[in-house]
Short mmCIF file of C-alpha atoms and ligand atoms in Angstrom, two decimals:
data_model
loop_
_atom_site.label_atom_id
_atom_site.label_comp_id
_atom_site.label_asym_id
_atom_site.label_seq_id
_atom_site.Cartn_x
_atom_site.Cartn_y
_atom_site.Cartn_z
CA MET A 1 -9.77 55.18 -5.58
CA GLU A 2 -13.43 54.47 -4.60
CA ASN A 3 -15.83 56.96 -3.71
CA PRO A 4 -17.32 56.19 -0.25
CA TYR A 5 -20.80 58.62 -0.86
CA ILE A 6 -21.78 55.95 -3.56
CA PRO A 7 -24.07 53.39 -2.79
CA PHE A 8 -24.25 49.47 -3.36
CA PRO A 9 -27.91 48.91 -5.12
CA MET A 10 -29.91 45.93 -2.92
CA LYS A 11 -32.92 44.30 -3.59
CA ILE A 12 -34.86 43.97 -1.01
CA GLU A 13 -35.44 39.78 -0.77
CA GLU A 14 -37.64 40.05 2.04
CA ILE A 15 -39.66 41.38 4.72
CA VAL A 16 -39.94 40.46 8.43
CA LEU A 17 -42.60 42.09 10.53
CA GLU A 18 -40.48 41.90 13.90
CA THR A 19 -43.49 43.43 16.26
CA ASP A 20 -46.99 43.42 17.41
CA ASP A 21 -46.78 46.69 17.12
CA ARG A 22 -45.92 46.99 13.47
CA LYS A 23 -42.89 49.37 14.25
CA ILE A 24 -39.91 46.98 13.28
CA LYS A 25 -39.48 45.17 10.36
CA THR A 26 -36.49 43.83 9.45
CA PHE A 27 -35.43 44.15 5.93
CA VAL A 28 -33.37 41.19 4.17
CA LEU A 29 -31.52 42.58 1.70
CA GLY A 30 -29.26 40.79 -1.62
CA PHE A 31 -27.05 42.83 -3.84
CA VAL A 32 -27.32 43.01 -6.89
CA ARG A 33 -24.63 42.89 -8.61
CA GLU A 34 -22.59 39.89 -7.69
CA GLU A 35 -19.44 41.33 -7.72
CA ASP A 36 -20.72 43.26 -5.21
CA ARG A 37 -21.12 40.61 -2.02
CA GLY A 38 -17.38 40.14 -1.88
CA ARG A 39 -16.62 44.03 -1.34
CA PHE A 40 -18.92 43.70 1.24
CA VAL A 41 -17.08 42.42 3.58
CA TYR A 42 -18.35 43.23 7.65
CA VAL A 43 -17.51 41.99 11.36
CA PRO A 44 -20.59 41.68 13.57
CA GLY A 45 -20.99 45.05 15.23
CA GLN A 46 -20.44 47.80 12.06
CA PHE A 47 -23.39 49.18 10.45
CA GLY A 48 -24.61 50.51 6.58
CA GLU A 49 -25.93 54.08 5.37
CA VAL A 50 -29.26 52.46 3.69
CA SER A 51 -30.56 54.62 1.47
CA VAL A 52 -34.48 55.12 0.33
CA PHE A 53 -33.62 57.44 -3.35
CA GLY A 54 -34.96 60.64 -3.19
CA LYS A 55 -35.75 60.70 0.71
CA GLY A 56 -32.32 60.25 2.26
CA GLU A 57 -29.96 57.93 3.83
CA ALA A 58 -29.08 56.32 7.33
CA PRO A 59 -27.05 54.12 9.29
CA PHE A 60 -28.35 50.80 10.94
CA GLY A 61 -26.38 48.72 12.69
CA MET A 62 -25.86 44.55 10.43
CA ALA A 63 -28.60 42.26 12.32
CA SER A 64 -27.56 40.07 9.39
CA THR A 65 -24.61 37.21 10.64
CA PRO A 66 -21.18 37.66 8.26
CA THR A 67 -21.29 33.88 8.02
CA ARG A 68 -24.48 33.90 5.52
CA PRO A 69 -22.61 36.87 3.64
CA GLU A 70 -24.79 35.83 0.50
CA TYR A 71 -27.96 38.59 2.11
CA LEU A 72 -27.72 42.05 4.68
CA GLU A 73 -29.84 42.26 7.11
CA PHE A 74 -31.22 45.50 9.26
CA SER A 75 -33.75 45.81 10.72
CA VAL A 76 -35.05 48.67 11.12
CA SER A 77 -37.89 51.22 13.93
CA THR A 78 -39.73 53.27 12.16
CA ILE A 79 -38.91 57.25 13.32
CA GLY A 80 -38.66 59.89 11.04
CA VAL A 81 -38.19 60.49 7.30
CA VAL A 82 -35.74 57.68 6.30
CA THR A 83 -37.29 54.77 8.42
CA GLY A 84 -40.98 55.52 7.40
CA ALA A 85 -40.08 55.64 3.27
CA LEU A 86 -38.14 52.33 4.67
CA HIS A 87 -41.14 51.04 6.04
CA SER A 88 -43.45 52.06 2.73
CA LEU A 89 -40.89 50.01 0.38
CA GLU A 90 -41.57 46.14 -0.77
CA LYS A 91 -40.11 43.13 -1.37
CA GLY A 92 -38.75 43.72 -5.29
CA ALA A 93 -38.06 47.44 -4.09
CA VAL A 94 -34.21 48.61 -4.71
CA VAL A 95 -32.15 50.50 -1.68
CA GLY A 96 -28.77 51.62 -1.53
CA VAL A 97 -26.30 50.77 0.76
CA ARG A 98 -22.98 52.55 1.68
CA GLY A 99 -20.81 50.38 4.16
CA PRO A 100 -19.97 48.35 6.62
CA LEU A 101 -18.77 51.38 8.24
CA GLY A 102 -17.48 51.97 12.14
CA ASN A 103 -15.13 49.92 13.97
CA GLY A 104 -17.43 46.86 14.85
CA TYR A 105 -17.44 44.15 17.68
CA PRO A 106 -13.29 43.43 18.99
CA ILE A 107 -13.79 39.26 17.22
CA GLU A 108 -9.99 38.88 18.23
CA ALA A 109 -9.98 40.39 21.32
CA LEU A 110 -13.22 38.26 22.27
CA LYS A 111 -12.18 34.52 21.45
CA GLY A 112 -11.37 32.71 24.50
CA LYS A 113 -13.10 35.01 26.44
CA ASN A 114 -16.10 34.29 28.43
CA LEU A 115 -18.73 37.15 26.48
CA VAL A 116 -22.06 37.91 28.18
CA LEU A 117 -24.60 40.38 25.47
CA ILE A 118 -27.12 42.56 27.16
CA GLY A 119 -29.40 43.91 24.72
CA GLY A 120 -32.72 45.71 24.43
CA GLY A 121 -34.83 47.02 21.75
CA PHE A 122 -33.23 47.41 17.98
CA GLY A 123 -29.87 47.72 19.78
CA PHE A 124 -30.17 43.98 20.18
CA SER A 125 -29.31 43.59 16.19
CA THR A 126 -25.77 43.57 16.21
CA LEU A 127 -25.83 41.75 19.97
CA ARG A 128 -28.30 38.90 17.71
CA SER A 129 -25.54 39.03 14.28
CA LEU A 130 -22.57 38.59 17.24
CA THR A 131 -24.54 35.56 19.01
CA ASN A 132 -25.07 33.82 15.64
CA TYR A 133 -21.16 34.25 14.93
CA ILE A 134 -21.05 32.77 17.98
CA LEU A 135 -22.82 29.64 17.23
CA HIS A 136 -21.60 29.63 13.84
CA ASP A 137 -20.01 25.38 13.94
CA GLY A 138 -17.05 27.35 12.66
CA ASN A 139 -16.61 29.64 15.43
CA ARG A 140 -18.08 28.51 18.39
CA ALA A 141 -14.92 26.53 19.55
CA ALA A 142 -13.04 30.25 19.69
CA PHE A 143 -15.13 31.42 22.41
CA GLY A 144 -16.11 30.41 25.72
CA ASP A 145 -19.43 30.94 27.15
CA LEU A 146 -22.16 32.91 25.46
CA THR A 147 -24.65 34.54 28.35
CA VAL A 148 -27.66 36.36 25.59
CA VAL A 149 -29.51 38.71 28.15
CA TYR A 150 -32.54 40.68 25.99
CA GLY A 151 -35.79 42.05 27.33
CA ALA A 152 -37.53 43.76 25.55
CA ARG A 153 -40.92 45.82 27.18
CA GLN A 154 -43.84 42.97 26.06
CA PRO A 155 -43.45 39.83 24.41
CA GLY A 156 -44.93 41.22 21.07
CA LEU A 157 -41.55 43.46 20.87
CA LEU A 158 -38.95 40.84 21.39
CA LEU A 159 -37.29 40.62 17.93
CA TYR A 160 -36.01 37.51 16.35
CA LYS A 161 -38.81 35.36 17.52
CA GLU A 162 -37.33 31.97 15.38
CA ASP A 163 -33.34 32.64 16.06
CA LEU A 164 -34.69 32.79 20.30
CA ALA A 165 -36.43 29.90 19.85
CA ALA A 166 -33.38 27.88 18.03
CA TRP A 167 -31.11 29.51 21.13
CA GLN A 168 -33.49 28.01 24.07
CA LYS A 169 -33.03 24.47 22.11
CA ARG A 170 -28.86 25.10 22.55
CA SER A 171 -27.05 23.94 25.34
CA ASP A 172 -23.52 25.83 24.01
CA LEU A 173 -24.90 29.26 25.61
CA ALA A 174 -27.92 30.70 27.98
CA VAL A 175 -30.39 32.87 27.18
CA HIS A 176 -32.09 34.91 29.75
CA LEU A 177 -35.48 36.63 28.20
CA THR A 178 -37.04 39.31 30.05
CA VAL A 179 -40.02 41.75 29.45
CA ASP A 180 -41.31 44.61 31.35
CA GLN A 181 -44.82 43.65 31.35
CA ALA A 182 -46.21 39.92 31.15
CA ALA A 183 -49.00 39.32 28.30
CA ASN A 184 -49.99 36.12 25.84
CA GLY A 185 -49.27 33.76 28.41
CA TRP A 186 -45.74 34.74 28.64
CA GLN A 187 -44.16 31.89 31.11
CA GLY A 188 -40.38 33.65 30.79
CA ARG A 189 -39.10 35.98 32.96
CA VAL A 190 -40.02 39.50 33.83
CA GLY A 191 -38.21 42.27 34.97
CA LEU A 192 -35.85 44.88 33.32
CA VAL A 193 -33.10 44.16 31.89
CA PRO A 194 -30.62 45.63 34.14
CA ASN A 195 -32.42 43.96 37.30
CA VAL A 196 -32.21 40.61 35.14
CA ALA A 197 -27.93 40.49 34.22
CA ARG A 198 -27.90 41.59 38.44
CA ASP A 199 -29.34 37.83 38.76
CA VAL A 200 -28.20 36.17 36.18
CA ALA A 201 -24.65 37.27 38.38
CA PRO A 202 -22.64 36.40 35.46
CA SER A 203 -18.85 35.56 36.70
CA PRO A 204 -16.10 38.23 35.85
CA GLU A 205 -13.66 35.69 35.27
CA ASN A 206 -11.94 35.82 31.94
CA ALA A 207 -15.10 37.95 30.17
CA VAL A 208 -16.28 40.75 28.49
CA VAL A 209 -20.14 42.02 28.41
CA ILE A 210 -21.41 43.96 26.04
CA ILE A 211 -24.12 46.13 26.28
CA CYS A 212 -26.30 47.82 23.26
CA GLY A 213 -30.04 48.92 23.88
CA PRO A 214 -31.15 52.18 24.55
CA PRO A 215 -29.63 54.99 27.20
CA ILE A 216 -31.41 54.52 29.60
CA MET A 217 -30.87 50.28 29.71
CA MET A 218 -27.47 51.01 29.03
CA LYS A 219 -27.09 53.45 31.90
CA PHE A 220 -28.23 51.62 34.24
CA THR A 221 -26.94 48.21 33.94
CA LEU A 222 -23.32 49.72 33.39
CA PRO A 223 -22.75 49.66 37.81
CA VAL A 224 -24.91 46.33 37.90
CA VAL A 225 -21.51 44.83 35.95
CA ARG A 226 -19.40 46.69 38.17
CA ASP A 227 -20.74 45.74 41.01
CA LEU A 228 -20.34 42.14 39.74
CA GLY A 229 -16.52 42.38 39.44
CA PHE A 230 -16.20 43.43 35.84
CA SER A 231 -13.51 46.27 34.93
CA ASP A 232 -14.28 49.22 32.52
CA GLU A 233 -11.26 47.45 30.39
CA GLN A 234 -13.95 44.82 30.12
CA ILE A 235 -17.28 46.61 29.11
CA LEU A 236 -18.10 47.33 25.96
CA PHE A 237 -20.84 49.57 24.34
CA SER A 238 -21.95 50.13 20.70
CA LEU A 239 -23.39 53.90 20.57
CA GLU A 240 -26.03 55.02 18.61
CA MET A 241 -25.19 58.96 17.70
CA ARG A 242 -26.49 61.09 15.00
CA MET A 243 -24.72 60.41 12.33
CA LYS A 244 -24.36 62.00 8.89
CA CYS A 245 -21.59 61.07 6.45
CA GLY A 246 -20.41 57.88 8.42
CA ILE A 247 -17.02 58.05 7.01
CA GLY A 248 -15.16 60.53 9.78
CA LYS A 249 -15.75 63.88 7.57
CA CYS A 250 -18.66 65.69 9.09
CA GLY A 251 -17.59 65.80 12.52
CA ARG A 252 -21.78 65.31 12.83
CA CYS A 253 -21.08 62.52 15.36
CA ASN A 254 -17.82 63.79 17.56
CA MET A 255 -17.20 62.41 20.55
CA GLY A 256 -13.65 64.28 22.15
CA SER A 257 -10.91 63.40 20.08
CA LYS A 258 -13.01 60.46 17.90
CA TYR A 259 -15.34 59.71 15.73
CA VAL A 260 -18.38 57.38 16.81
CA CYS A 261 -18.66 56.41 12.85
CA ASN A 262 -15.48 55.53 12.60
CA ASP A 263 -13.70 55.16 15.29
CA GLY A 264 -16.76 53.42 16.79
CA PRO A 265 -19.94 52.77 17.27
CA VAL A 266 -18.29 50.25 19.63
CA PHE A 267 -15.93 51.12 23.37
CA SER A 268 -15.10 50.24 26.14
CA GLN A 269 -15.92 52.05 29.01
CA SER A 270 -12.04 52.95 29.78
CA GLU A 271 -12.42 54.28 26.27
CA LEU A 272 -15.01 56.77 27.29
CA ALA A 273 -13.68 57.91 30.93
CA ARG A 274 -11.04 59.23 28.70
CA LEU A 275 -12.72 60.54 25.99
CA THR A 276 -15.44 62.61 28.36
CA GLY A 277 -12.64 63.31 30.52
CA GLU A 278 -16.03 61.14 32.72
CA ALA A 279 -17.70 58.45 32.83
CA HIS A 280 -19.59 58.37 30.00
CA PHE A 281 -22.83 57.42 31.05
C1 FAD B 1 -24.35 53.09 14.66
C2 FAD B 1 -25.62 52.90 14.28
C3 FAD B 1 -26.98 52.25 14.15
C4 FAD B 1 -28.34 52.25 14.18
N1 FAD B 1 -28.66 50.54 14.08
C5 FAD B 1 -29.92 50.91 14.62
C6 FAD B 1 -30.83 49.83 14.07
O1 FAD B 1 -30.07 49.06 13.87
N2 FAD B 1 -31.92 50.34 13.80
C7 FAD B 1 -32.49 51.10 13.87
O2 FAD B 1 -33.86 51.49 14.26
N3 FAD B 1 -32.21 52.47 13.96
C8 FAD B 1 -30.80 52.49 14.00
N4 FAD B 1 -30.02 53.28 14.52
C9 FAD B 1 -30.87 54.83 14.68
C10 FAD B 1 -31.20 55.07 12.88
O3 FAD B 1 -30.60 55.27 12.50
C11 FAD B 1 -32.41 56.53 13.02
O4 FAD B 1 -33.59 56.27 13.92
C12 FAD B 1 -32.37 56.48 12.10
O5 FAD B 1 -31.62 58.22 11.25
C13 FAD B 1 -33.99 58.32 11.82
O6 FAD B 1 -34.05 58.39 10.34
P1 FAD B 1 -35.30 59.21 9.67
O7 FAD B 1 -34.99 59.96 8.75
O8 FAD B 1 -36.12 58.13 9.96
O9 FAD B 1 -35.43 59.66 11.14
P2 FAD B 1 -35.65 61.76 10.87
O10 FAD B 1 -36.90 62.12 10.46
O11 FAD B 1 -34.21 61.94 10.72
O12 FAD B 1 -35.33 61.92 12.77
C14 FAD B 1 -36.76 61.87 13.48
C15 FAD B 1 -36.92 61.78 14.81
O13 FAD B 1 -35.53 60.53 15.41
C16 FAD B 1 -35.33 61.98 16.07
N5 FAD B 1 -33.60 61.00 15.33
C17 FAD B 1 -33.37 61.03 14.80
N6 FAD B 1 -32.41 59.85 14.45
C18 FAD B 1 -31.75 60.07 15.85
C19 FAD B 1 -30.70 58.95 16.54
N7 FAD B 1 -29.76 58.49 16.09
N8 FAD B 1 -30.91 58.67 18.05
C20 FAD B 1 -31.95 59.65 18.76
N9 FAD B 1 -32.86 60.15 17.61
C21 FAD B 1 -32.70 59.99 16.62
C22 FAD B 1 -34.84 62.74 15.31
O14 FAD B 1 -34.63 64.17 16.03
C23 FAD B 1 -36.68 63.14 15.32
O15 FAD B 1 -37.02 63.66 15.94
C24 FAD B 1 -28.55 53.54 14.87
C25 FAD B 1 -27.69 55.04 14.91
C26 FAD B 1 -26.17 54.89 14.23
C27 FAD B 1 -25.84 55.85 14.94
S1 FES B 2 -20.98 60.98 10.98
FE1 FES B 2 -19.47 62.28 9.69
S2 FES B 2 -18.40 62.20 10.59
FE2 FES B 2 -19.41 60.82 12.18
#
């Protein structure tokens, strides 16, 4: 049996500075050992524990799509020891990655459904993964309508600008970008994500909504999608909880009878309500 605590060595092939405030960078990692590529098989919504040797490790959702298996991408916001150490690394450095971990988005159950993806901050990373996965030529026909609502405080804090531009040119998804404050000639919407979701008003008919972002955004988006008619089974959240082992051993991330690392981080609102005995948010 393989030791789940031993990471794959991965080389930083590229670093993309995502935001004007320089706080979020996307690390594009390539497998050092060719045989590891086939062992890291993931679905959007799963995460990896990324280690900086001598500093520690931290969980990050995969921002890349499994339809491009040669690279893993992680978008990292610098806030502390591991994230700060990652931000100080340069192209060519080797880091460790354990995973894939967690349940990820329930791809099979999402097939045939109209999907509404609502994101903010770096929480959008796994929704970017899911969007690119769905848009892949071989996958698009398996899913219904795709609506993306994504917001940031300012235009310069929106991630994945190339993807956003490419998505906006396509006719097989609707992208609604918003910022809290307009700047730099921003022509798009101005408003908080929950308000924009209310304006866009996606139909709950044969639909699933997936919400991923800062807790405050998720809290205020829940009543909006409920008002639009989505039932708790049709509402999925991806949670971001403090974690250590990432594999259901240390007990750091437990929520009721479940571990967010193993049983999540993706839960339906009905599961969350059952777990906490009351609505989670
Ligand atoms: C499933 C999952 C997916 C994630 N995906 C991403 C991602 O894609 N991009 C990204 O940038 N981050 C992501 N995170 C959060 C990331 O793991 C933490 O920011 C990281 O662990 C911080 O490590 P650090 O050593 O730099 O911070 P530390 O030095 O440990 O802490 C610095 C400060 O941040 C606080 N802090 C640390 N971790 C968290 C946390 N999880 N929630 C709230 N406060 C925290 C600490 O209390 C402290 O005040 C994810 C977390 C989880 C559980
Ligand atoms: S992080 Fe150890 S049990 Fe979840």
